[in-house]
CSV table of C-alpha atoms in Angstrom, one decimal:
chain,number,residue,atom,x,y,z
A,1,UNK,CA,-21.4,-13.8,10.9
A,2,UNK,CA,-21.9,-15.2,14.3
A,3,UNK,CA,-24.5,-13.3,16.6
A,4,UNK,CA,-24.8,-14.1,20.3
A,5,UNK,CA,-28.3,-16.2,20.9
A,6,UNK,CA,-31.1,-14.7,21.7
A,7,UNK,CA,-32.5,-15.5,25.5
A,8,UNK,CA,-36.0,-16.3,24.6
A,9,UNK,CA,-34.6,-19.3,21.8
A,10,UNK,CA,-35.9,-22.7,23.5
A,11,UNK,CA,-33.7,-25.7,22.2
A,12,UNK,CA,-36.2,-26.7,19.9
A,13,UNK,CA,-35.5,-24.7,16.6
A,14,UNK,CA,-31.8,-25.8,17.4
A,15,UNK,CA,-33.0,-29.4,17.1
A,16,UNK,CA,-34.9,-28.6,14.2
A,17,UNK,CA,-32.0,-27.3,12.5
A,18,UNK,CA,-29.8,-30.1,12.9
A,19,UNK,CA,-32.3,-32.2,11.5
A,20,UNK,CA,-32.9,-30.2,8.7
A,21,UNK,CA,-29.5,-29.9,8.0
A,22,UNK,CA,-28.6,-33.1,8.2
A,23,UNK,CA,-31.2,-34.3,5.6
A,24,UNK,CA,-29.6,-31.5,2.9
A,25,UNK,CA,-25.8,-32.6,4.1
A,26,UNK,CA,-27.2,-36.4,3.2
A,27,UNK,CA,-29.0,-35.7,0.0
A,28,UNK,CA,-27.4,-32.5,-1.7
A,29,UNK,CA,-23.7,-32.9,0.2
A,30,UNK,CA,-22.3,-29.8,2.1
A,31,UNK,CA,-20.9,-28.0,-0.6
A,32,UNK,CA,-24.0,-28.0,-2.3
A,33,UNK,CA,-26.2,-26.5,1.2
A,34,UNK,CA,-26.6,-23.3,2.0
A,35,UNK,CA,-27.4,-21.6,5.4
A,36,UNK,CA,-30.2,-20.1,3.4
A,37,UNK,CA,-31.4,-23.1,2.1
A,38,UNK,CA,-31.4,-24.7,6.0
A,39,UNK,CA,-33.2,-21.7,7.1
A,40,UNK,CA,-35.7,-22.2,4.4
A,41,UNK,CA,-36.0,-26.0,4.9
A,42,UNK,CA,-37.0,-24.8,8.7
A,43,UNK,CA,-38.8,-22.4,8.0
A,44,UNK,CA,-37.5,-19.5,10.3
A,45,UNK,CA,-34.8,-16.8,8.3
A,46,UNK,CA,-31.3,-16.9,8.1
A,47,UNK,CA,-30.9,-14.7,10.5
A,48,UNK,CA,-32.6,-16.9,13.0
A,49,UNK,CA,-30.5,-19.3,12.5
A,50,UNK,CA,-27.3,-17.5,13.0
A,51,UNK,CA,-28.5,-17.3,16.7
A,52,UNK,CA,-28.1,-20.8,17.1
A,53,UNK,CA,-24.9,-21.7,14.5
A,54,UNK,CA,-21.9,-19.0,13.7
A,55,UNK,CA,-21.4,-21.0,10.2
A,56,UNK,CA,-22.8,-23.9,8.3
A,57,UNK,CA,-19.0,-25.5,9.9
A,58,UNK,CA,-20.5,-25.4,13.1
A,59,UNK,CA,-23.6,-26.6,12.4
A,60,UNK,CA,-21.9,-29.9,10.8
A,61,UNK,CA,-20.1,-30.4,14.0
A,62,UNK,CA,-23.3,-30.6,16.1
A,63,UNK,CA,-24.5,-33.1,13.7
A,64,UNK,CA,-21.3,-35.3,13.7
A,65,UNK,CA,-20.8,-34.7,17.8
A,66,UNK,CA,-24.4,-35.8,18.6
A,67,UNK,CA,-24.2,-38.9,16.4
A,68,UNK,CA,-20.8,-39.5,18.0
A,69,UNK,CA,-21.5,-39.5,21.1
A,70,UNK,CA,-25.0,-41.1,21.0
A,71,UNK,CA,-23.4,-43.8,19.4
A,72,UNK,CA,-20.8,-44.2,22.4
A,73,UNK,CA,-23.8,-44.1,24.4
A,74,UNK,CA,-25.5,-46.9,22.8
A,75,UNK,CA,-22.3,-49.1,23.2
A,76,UNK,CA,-19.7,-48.5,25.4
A,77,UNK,CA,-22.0,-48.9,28.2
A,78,UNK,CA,-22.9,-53.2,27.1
A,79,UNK,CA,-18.7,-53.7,26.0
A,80,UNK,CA,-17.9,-51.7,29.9
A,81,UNK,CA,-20.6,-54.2,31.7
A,82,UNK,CA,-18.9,-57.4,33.2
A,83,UNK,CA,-21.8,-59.1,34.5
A,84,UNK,CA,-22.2,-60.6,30.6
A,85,UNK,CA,-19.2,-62.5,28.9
A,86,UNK,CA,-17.2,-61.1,26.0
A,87,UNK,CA,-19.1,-63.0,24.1
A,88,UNK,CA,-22.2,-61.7,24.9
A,89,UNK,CA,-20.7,-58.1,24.6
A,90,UNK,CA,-19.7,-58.4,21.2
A,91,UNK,CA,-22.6,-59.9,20.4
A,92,UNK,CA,-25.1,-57.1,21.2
A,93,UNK,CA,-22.5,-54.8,20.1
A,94,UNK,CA,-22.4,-56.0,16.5
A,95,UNK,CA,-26.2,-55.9,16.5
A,96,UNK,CA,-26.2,-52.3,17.7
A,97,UNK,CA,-23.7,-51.0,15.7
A,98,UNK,CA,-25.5,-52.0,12.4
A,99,UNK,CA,-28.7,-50.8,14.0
A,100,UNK,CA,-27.3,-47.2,14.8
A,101,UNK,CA,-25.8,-46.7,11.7
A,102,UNK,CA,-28.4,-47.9,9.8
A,103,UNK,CA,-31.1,-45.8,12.1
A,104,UNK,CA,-28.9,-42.7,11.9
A,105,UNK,CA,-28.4,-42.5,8.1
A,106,UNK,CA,-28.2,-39.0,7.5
A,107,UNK,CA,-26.5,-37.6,10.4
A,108,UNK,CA,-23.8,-40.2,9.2
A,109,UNK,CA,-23.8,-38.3,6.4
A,110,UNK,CA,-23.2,-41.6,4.0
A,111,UNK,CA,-21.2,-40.8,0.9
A,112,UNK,CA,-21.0,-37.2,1.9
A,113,UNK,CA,-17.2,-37.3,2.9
A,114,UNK,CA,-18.6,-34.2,4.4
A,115,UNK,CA,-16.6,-34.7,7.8
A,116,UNK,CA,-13.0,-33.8,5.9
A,117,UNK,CA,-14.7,-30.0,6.0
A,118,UNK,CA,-14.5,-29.7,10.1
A,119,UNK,CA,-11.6,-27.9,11.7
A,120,UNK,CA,-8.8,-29.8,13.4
A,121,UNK,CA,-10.5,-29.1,17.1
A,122,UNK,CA,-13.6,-30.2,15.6
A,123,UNK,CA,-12.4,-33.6,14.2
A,124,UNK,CA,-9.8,-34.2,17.3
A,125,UNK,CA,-13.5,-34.3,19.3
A,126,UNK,CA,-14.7,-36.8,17.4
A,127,UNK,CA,-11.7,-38.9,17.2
A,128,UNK,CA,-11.8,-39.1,20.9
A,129,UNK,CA,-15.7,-40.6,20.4
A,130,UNK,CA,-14.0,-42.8,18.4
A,131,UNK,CA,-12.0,-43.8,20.4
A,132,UNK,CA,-13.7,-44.4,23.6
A,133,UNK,CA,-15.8,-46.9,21.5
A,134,UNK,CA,-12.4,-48.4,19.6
A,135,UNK,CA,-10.7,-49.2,23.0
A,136,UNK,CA,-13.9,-50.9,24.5
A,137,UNK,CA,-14.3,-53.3,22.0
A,138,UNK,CA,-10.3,-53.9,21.9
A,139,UNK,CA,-10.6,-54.7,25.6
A,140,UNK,CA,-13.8,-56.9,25.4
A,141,UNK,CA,-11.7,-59.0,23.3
A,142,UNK,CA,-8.9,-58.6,25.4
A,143,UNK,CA,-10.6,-60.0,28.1
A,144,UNK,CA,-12.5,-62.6,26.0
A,145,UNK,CA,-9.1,-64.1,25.4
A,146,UNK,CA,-8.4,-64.1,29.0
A,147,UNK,CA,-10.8,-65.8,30.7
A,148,UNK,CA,-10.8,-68.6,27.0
A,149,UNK,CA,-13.7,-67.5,25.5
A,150,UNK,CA,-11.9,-66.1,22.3
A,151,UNK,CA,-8.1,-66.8,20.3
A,152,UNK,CA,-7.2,-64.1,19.0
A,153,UNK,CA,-3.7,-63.7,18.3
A,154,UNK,CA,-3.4,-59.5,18.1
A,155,UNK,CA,-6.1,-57.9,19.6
A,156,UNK,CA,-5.7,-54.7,18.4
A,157,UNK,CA,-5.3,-55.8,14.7
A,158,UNK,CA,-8.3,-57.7,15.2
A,159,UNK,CA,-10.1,-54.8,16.7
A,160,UNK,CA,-9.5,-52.6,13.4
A,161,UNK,CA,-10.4,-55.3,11.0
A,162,UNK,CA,-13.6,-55.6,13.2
A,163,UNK,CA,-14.8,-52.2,13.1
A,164,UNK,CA,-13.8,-51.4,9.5
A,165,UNK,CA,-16.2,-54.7,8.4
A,166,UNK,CA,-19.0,-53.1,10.6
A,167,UNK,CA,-18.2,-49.7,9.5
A,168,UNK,CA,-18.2,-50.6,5.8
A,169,UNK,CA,-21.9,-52.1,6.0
A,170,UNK,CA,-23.5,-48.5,5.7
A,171,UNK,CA,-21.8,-48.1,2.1
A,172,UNK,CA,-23.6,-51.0,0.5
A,173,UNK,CA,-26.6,-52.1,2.7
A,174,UNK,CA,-29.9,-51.0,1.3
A,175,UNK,CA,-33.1,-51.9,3.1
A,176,UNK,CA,-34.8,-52.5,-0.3
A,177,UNK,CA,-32.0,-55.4,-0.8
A,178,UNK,CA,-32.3,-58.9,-0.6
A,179,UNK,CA,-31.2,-59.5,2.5
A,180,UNK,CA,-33.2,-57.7,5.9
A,181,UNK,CA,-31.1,-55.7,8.1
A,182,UNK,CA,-31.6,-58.6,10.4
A,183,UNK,CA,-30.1,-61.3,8.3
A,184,UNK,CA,-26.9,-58.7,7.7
A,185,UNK,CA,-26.8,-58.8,11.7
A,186,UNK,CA,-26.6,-62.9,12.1
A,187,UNK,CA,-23.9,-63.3,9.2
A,188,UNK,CA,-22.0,-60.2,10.5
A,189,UNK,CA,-22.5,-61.9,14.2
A,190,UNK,CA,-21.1,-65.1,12.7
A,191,UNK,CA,-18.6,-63.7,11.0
A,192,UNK,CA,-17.4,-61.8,13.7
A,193,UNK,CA,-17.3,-65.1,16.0
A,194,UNK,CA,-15.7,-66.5,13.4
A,195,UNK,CA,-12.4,-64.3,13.4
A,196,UNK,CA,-12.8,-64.2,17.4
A,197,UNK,CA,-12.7,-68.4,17.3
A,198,UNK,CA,-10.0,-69.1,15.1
A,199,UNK,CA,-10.3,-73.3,14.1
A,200,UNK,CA,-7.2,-74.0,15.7
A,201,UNK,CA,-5.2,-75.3,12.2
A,202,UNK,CA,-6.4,-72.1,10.7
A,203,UNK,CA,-5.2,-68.8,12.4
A,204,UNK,CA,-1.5,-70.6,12.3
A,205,UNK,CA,-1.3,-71.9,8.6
A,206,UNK,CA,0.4,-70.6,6.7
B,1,UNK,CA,-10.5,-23.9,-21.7
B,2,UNK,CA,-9.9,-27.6,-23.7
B,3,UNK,CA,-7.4,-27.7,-26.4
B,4,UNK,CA,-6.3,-29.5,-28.8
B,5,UNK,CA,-3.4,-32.3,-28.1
B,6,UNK,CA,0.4,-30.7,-29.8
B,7,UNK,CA,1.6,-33.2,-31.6
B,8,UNK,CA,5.0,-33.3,-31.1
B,9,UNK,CA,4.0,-33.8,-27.4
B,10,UNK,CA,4.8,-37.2,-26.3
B,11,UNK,CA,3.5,-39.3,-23.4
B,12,UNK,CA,6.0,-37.5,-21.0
B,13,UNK,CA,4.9,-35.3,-19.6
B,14,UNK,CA,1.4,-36.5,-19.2
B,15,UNK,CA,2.9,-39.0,-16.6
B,16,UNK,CA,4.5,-36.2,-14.8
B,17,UNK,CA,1.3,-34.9,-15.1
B,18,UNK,CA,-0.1,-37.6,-13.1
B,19,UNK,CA,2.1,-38.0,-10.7
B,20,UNK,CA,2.9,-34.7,-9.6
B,21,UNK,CA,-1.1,-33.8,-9.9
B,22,UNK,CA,-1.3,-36.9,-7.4
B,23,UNK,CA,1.1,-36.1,-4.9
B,24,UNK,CA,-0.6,-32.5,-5.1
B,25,UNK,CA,-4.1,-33.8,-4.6
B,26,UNK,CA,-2.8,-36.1,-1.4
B,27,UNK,CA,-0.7,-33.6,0.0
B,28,UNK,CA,-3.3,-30.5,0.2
B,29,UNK,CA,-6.8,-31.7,-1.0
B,30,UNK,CA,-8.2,-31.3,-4.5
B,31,UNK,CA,-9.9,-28.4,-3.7
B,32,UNK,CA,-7.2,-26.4,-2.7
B,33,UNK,CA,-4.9,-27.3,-5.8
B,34,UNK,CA,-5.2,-25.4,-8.7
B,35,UNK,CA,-3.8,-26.3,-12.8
B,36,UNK,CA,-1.3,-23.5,-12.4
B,37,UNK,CA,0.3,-25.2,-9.0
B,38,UNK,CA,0.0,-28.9,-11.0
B,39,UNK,CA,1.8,-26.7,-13.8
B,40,UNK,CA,4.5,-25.4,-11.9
B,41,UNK,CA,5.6,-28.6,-9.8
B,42,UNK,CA,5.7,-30.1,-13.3
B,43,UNK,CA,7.7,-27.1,-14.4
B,44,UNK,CA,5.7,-26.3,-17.6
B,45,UNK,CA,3.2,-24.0,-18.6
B,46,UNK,CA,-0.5,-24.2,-17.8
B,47,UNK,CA,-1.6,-24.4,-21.4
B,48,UNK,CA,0.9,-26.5,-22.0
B,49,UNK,CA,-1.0,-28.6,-19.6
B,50,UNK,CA,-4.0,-27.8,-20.7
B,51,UNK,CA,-2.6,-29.4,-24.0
B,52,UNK,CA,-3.1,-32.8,-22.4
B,53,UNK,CA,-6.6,-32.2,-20.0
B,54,UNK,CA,-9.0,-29.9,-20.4
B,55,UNK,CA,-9.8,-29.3,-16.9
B,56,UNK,CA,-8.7,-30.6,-13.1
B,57,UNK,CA,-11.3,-33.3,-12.9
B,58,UNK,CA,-10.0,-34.8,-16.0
B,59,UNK,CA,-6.5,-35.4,-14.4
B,60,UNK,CA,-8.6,-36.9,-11.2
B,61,UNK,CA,-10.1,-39.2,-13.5
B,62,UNK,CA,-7.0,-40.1,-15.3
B,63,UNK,CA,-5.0,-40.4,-12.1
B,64,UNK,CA,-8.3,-42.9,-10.7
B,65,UNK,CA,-9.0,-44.8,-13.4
B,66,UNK,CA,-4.6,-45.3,-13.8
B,67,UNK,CA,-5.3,-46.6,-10.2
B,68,UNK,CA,-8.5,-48.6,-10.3
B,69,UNK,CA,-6.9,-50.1,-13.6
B,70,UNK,CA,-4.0,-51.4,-12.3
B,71,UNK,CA,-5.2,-52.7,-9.2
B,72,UNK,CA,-7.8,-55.0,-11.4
B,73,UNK,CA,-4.8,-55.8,-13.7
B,74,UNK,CA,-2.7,-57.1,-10.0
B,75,UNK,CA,-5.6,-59.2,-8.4
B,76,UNK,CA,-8.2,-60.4,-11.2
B,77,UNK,CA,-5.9,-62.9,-13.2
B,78,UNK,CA,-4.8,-64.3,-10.0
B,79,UNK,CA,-8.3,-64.4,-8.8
B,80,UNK,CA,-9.3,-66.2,-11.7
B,81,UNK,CA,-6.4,-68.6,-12.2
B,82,UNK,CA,-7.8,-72.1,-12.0
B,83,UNK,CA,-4.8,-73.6,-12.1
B,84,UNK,CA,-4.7,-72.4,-8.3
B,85,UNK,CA,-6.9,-73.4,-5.0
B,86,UNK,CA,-8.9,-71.0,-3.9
B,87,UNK,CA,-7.3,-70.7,-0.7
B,88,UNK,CA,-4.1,-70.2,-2.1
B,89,UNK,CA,-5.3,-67.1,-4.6
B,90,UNK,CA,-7.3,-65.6,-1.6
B,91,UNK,CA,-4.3,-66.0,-0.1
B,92,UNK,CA,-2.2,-64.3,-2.6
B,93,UNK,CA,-5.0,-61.6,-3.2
B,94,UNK,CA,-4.9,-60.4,0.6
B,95,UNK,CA,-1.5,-59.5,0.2
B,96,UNK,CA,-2.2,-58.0,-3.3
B,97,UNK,CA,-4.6,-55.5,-1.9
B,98,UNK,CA,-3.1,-54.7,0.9
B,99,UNK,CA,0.5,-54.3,-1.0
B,100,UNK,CA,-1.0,-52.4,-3.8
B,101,UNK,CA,-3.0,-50.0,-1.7
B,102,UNK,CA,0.2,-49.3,0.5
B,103,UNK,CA,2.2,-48.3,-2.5
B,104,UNK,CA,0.0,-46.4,-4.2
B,105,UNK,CA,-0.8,-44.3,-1.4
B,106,UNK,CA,-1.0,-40.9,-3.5
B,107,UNK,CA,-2.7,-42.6,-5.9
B,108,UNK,CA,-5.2,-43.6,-3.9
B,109,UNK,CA,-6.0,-40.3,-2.0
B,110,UNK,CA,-6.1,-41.3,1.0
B,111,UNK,CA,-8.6,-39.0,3.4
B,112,UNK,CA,-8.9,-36.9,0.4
B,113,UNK,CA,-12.8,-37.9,-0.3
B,114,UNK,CA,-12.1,-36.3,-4.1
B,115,UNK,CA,-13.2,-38.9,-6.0
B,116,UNK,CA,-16.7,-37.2,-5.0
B,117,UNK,CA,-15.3,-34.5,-7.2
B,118,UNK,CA,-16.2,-36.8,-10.5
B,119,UNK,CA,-18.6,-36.8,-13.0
B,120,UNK,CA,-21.4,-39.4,-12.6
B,121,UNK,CA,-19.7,-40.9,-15.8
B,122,UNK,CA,-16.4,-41.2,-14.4
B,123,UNK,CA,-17.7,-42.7,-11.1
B,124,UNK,CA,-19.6,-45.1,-13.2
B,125,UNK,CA,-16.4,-46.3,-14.6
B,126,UNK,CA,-14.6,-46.6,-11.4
B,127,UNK,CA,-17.3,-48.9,-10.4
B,128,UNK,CA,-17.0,-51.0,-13.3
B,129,UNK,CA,-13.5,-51.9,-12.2
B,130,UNK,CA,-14.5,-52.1,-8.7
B,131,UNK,CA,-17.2,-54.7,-9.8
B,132,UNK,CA,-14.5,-57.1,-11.9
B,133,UNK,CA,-12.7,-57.0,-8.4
B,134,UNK,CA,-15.6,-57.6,-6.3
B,135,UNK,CA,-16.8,-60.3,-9.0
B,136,UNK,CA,-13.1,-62.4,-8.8
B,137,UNK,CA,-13.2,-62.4,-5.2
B,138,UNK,CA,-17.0,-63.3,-4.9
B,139,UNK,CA,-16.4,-65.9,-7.3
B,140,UNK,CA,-13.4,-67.6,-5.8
B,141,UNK,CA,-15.3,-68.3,-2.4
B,142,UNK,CA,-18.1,-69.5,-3.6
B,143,UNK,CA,-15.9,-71.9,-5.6
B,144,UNK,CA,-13.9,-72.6,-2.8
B,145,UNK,CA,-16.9,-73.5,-0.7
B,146,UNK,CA,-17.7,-76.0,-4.0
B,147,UNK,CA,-14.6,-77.4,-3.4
B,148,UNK,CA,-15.3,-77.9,0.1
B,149,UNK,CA,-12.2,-75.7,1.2
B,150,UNK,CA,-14.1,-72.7,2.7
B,151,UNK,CA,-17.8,-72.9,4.6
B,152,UNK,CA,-19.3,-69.8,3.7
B,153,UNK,CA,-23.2,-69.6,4.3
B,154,UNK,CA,-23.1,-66.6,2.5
B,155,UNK,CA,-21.3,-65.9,-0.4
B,156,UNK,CA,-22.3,-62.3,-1.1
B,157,UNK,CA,-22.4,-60.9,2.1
B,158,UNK,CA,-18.9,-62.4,3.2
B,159,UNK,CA,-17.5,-60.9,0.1
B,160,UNK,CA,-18.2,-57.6,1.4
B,161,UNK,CA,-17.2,-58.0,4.8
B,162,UNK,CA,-14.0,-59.1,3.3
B,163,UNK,CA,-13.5,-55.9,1.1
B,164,UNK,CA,-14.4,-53.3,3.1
B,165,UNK,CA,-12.0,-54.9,5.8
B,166,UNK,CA,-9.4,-54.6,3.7
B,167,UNK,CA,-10.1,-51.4,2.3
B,168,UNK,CA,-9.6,-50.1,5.6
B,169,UNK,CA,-6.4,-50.9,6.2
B,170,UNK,CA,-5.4,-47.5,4.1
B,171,UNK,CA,-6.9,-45.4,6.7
B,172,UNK,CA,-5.2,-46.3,9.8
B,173,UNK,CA,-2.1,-48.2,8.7
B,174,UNK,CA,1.2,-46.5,9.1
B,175,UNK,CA,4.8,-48.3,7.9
B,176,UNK,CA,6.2,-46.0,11.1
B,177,UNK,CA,3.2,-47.7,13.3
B,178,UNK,CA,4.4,-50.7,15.5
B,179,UNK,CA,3.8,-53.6,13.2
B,180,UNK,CA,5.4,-54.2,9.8
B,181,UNK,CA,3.1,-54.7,6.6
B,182,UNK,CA,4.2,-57.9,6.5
B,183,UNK,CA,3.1,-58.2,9.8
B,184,UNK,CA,-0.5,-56.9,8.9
B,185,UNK,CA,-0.6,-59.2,5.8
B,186,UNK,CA,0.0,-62.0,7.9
B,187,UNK,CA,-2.6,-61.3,10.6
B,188,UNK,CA,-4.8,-60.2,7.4
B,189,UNK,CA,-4.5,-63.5,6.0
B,190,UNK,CA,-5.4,-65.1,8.9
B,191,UNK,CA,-8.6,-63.1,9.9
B,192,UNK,CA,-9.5,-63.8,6.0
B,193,UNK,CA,-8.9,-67.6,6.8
B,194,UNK,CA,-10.4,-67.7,9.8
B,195,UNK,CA,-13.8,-66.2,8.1
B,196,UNK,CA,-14.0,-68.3,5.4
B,197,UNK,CA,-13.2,-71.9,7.6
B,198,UNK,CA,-15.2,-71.0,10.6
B,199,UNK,CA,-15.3,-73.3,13.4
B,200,UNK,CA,-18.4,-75.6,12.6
B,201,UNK,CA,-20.2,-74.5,16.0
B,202,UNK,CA,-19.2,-70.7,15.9
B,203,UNK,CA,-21.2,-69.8,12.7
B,204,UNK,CA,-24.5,-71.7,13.6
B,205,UNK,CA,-24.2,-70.9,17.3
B,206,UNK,CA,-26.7,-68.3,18.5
């Protein structure tokens, strides 16, 4: 099916695509979307389309890359800057995490486990998104133990509980629920101070 | 294609069923297992196994709700054992979940999203069983903080972060990885600890 692109394409059905795409992944799931029902949502024919995407595959991986790496974009930068403590770091960080994924709902594709249905190349991409994100915060609290700020007895065990509490939040928070997306950020801040300050008697009993 | 149960078919072979179904499903996806492969690693017909389900999604919902079932059965009573503190059954719970989910690793498809493959009903009663756990939980910290053992500001919200941090142990942990489960448990318990008795500046500071 794929069809080389066609030189007078701008970039801008390709962005309308993705975004078209992404809203029928989110509400219908990826099964359920066709390349023809994409086209349609556009507006341009399927044919059009496959100038820009071989298969509805690739068109999934441009919409998991682009959140990926936006995301890697938004934080990696504030966990890599050393002019503000760890604290600080993991502080904006939690904040910006909860913001992204809650900005970027449907390219995250929430309850669409839609992501199992990219290649192995594909998904080896976006682990190393992951990644690069995973070992800034694990070194942010790395160095927050160093320099006394933090007491935290494994750092990488902490690191995964960390990012599997702020990756959970997308499952359950609704803005129409009682708490505002800011409130989730303080508790989740607190919280996440909490496990990075151990109360001395605490981390140890056992 | 539903029959009718034989019967002078006991409750055998509907556990190998199960359990061969399950290993199946974890091994190579739902999607790309058929009755007649469930059939053969069982080593019976596939209308002899369509004696005992009418269809695949039937034997996902058996092998989920078997799952969800037991796992309420493991944690709620302790949960809800007065006769305990509430550290002490959070305490016992961590290691509950995170043993339980470990064993049942089939069972609990892990990065096979195929409980998506369910019928609205079945979901629904997955979530009623996810609710009596979420419920026991939720209820033993807020009791806890009545008891003045934990200083939770918020109940609900700390009950989540909680969960979903434990639920995502499954995804990344490994028994061939560098740390033991007992390992994880303890640093699990200890993280849950040090969340629910935070340091009295750390989850006012700002």
């Amino acid at each position: 099916m794929a069809r080389k692109k066609s030189l007078d394409e701008g970039p801008e059905p390709r962005e309308q695509i993705l975004a078209c795409a992404s809203r029928l992944f989110y509400q219908r799931g990826f099964g359920e979307t066709s390349i023809r029902d994409i086209a349609e949502a556009v507006g341009i024919s399927s044919s059009t389309l496959y100038h820009h995407f071989a298969n509805k595959q690739e068109v999934l991986h441009a919409i998991v890359s682009r959140f990926m790496t936006d995301f890697v974009d938004a934080t990696v930068p504030t966990l890599r800057d050393t002019t503000l403590s760890p604290t600080e770091r993991i502080r904006r960080t939690v904040r910006r995490h909860i913001e992204f994924s809650d900005d970027n709902r449907p390219a995250l594709l929430v309850g669409n486990p839609i992501r199992y249905a990219l290649d192995p190349a594909q998904r080896e991409h976006g682990i190393k998104l992951q990644t690069a994100y995973h070992d800034a915060v694990r070194d942010t609290i790395a160095e927050g133990n160093r320099v006394g700020e933090f007491r935290v007895p494994d750092v990488s065990i902490t690191t995964m509980a960390l990012l599997d509490m702020l990756n959970g939040i997308r499952e359950w928070f609704s803005p129409r629920g009682t708490l505002t997306r800011d409130q989730v950020i303080d508790h989740y801040t607190a919280i996440t101070l909490a496990i990075l300050t151990p109360a001395e008697g605490c981390a140890t009993a056992s």
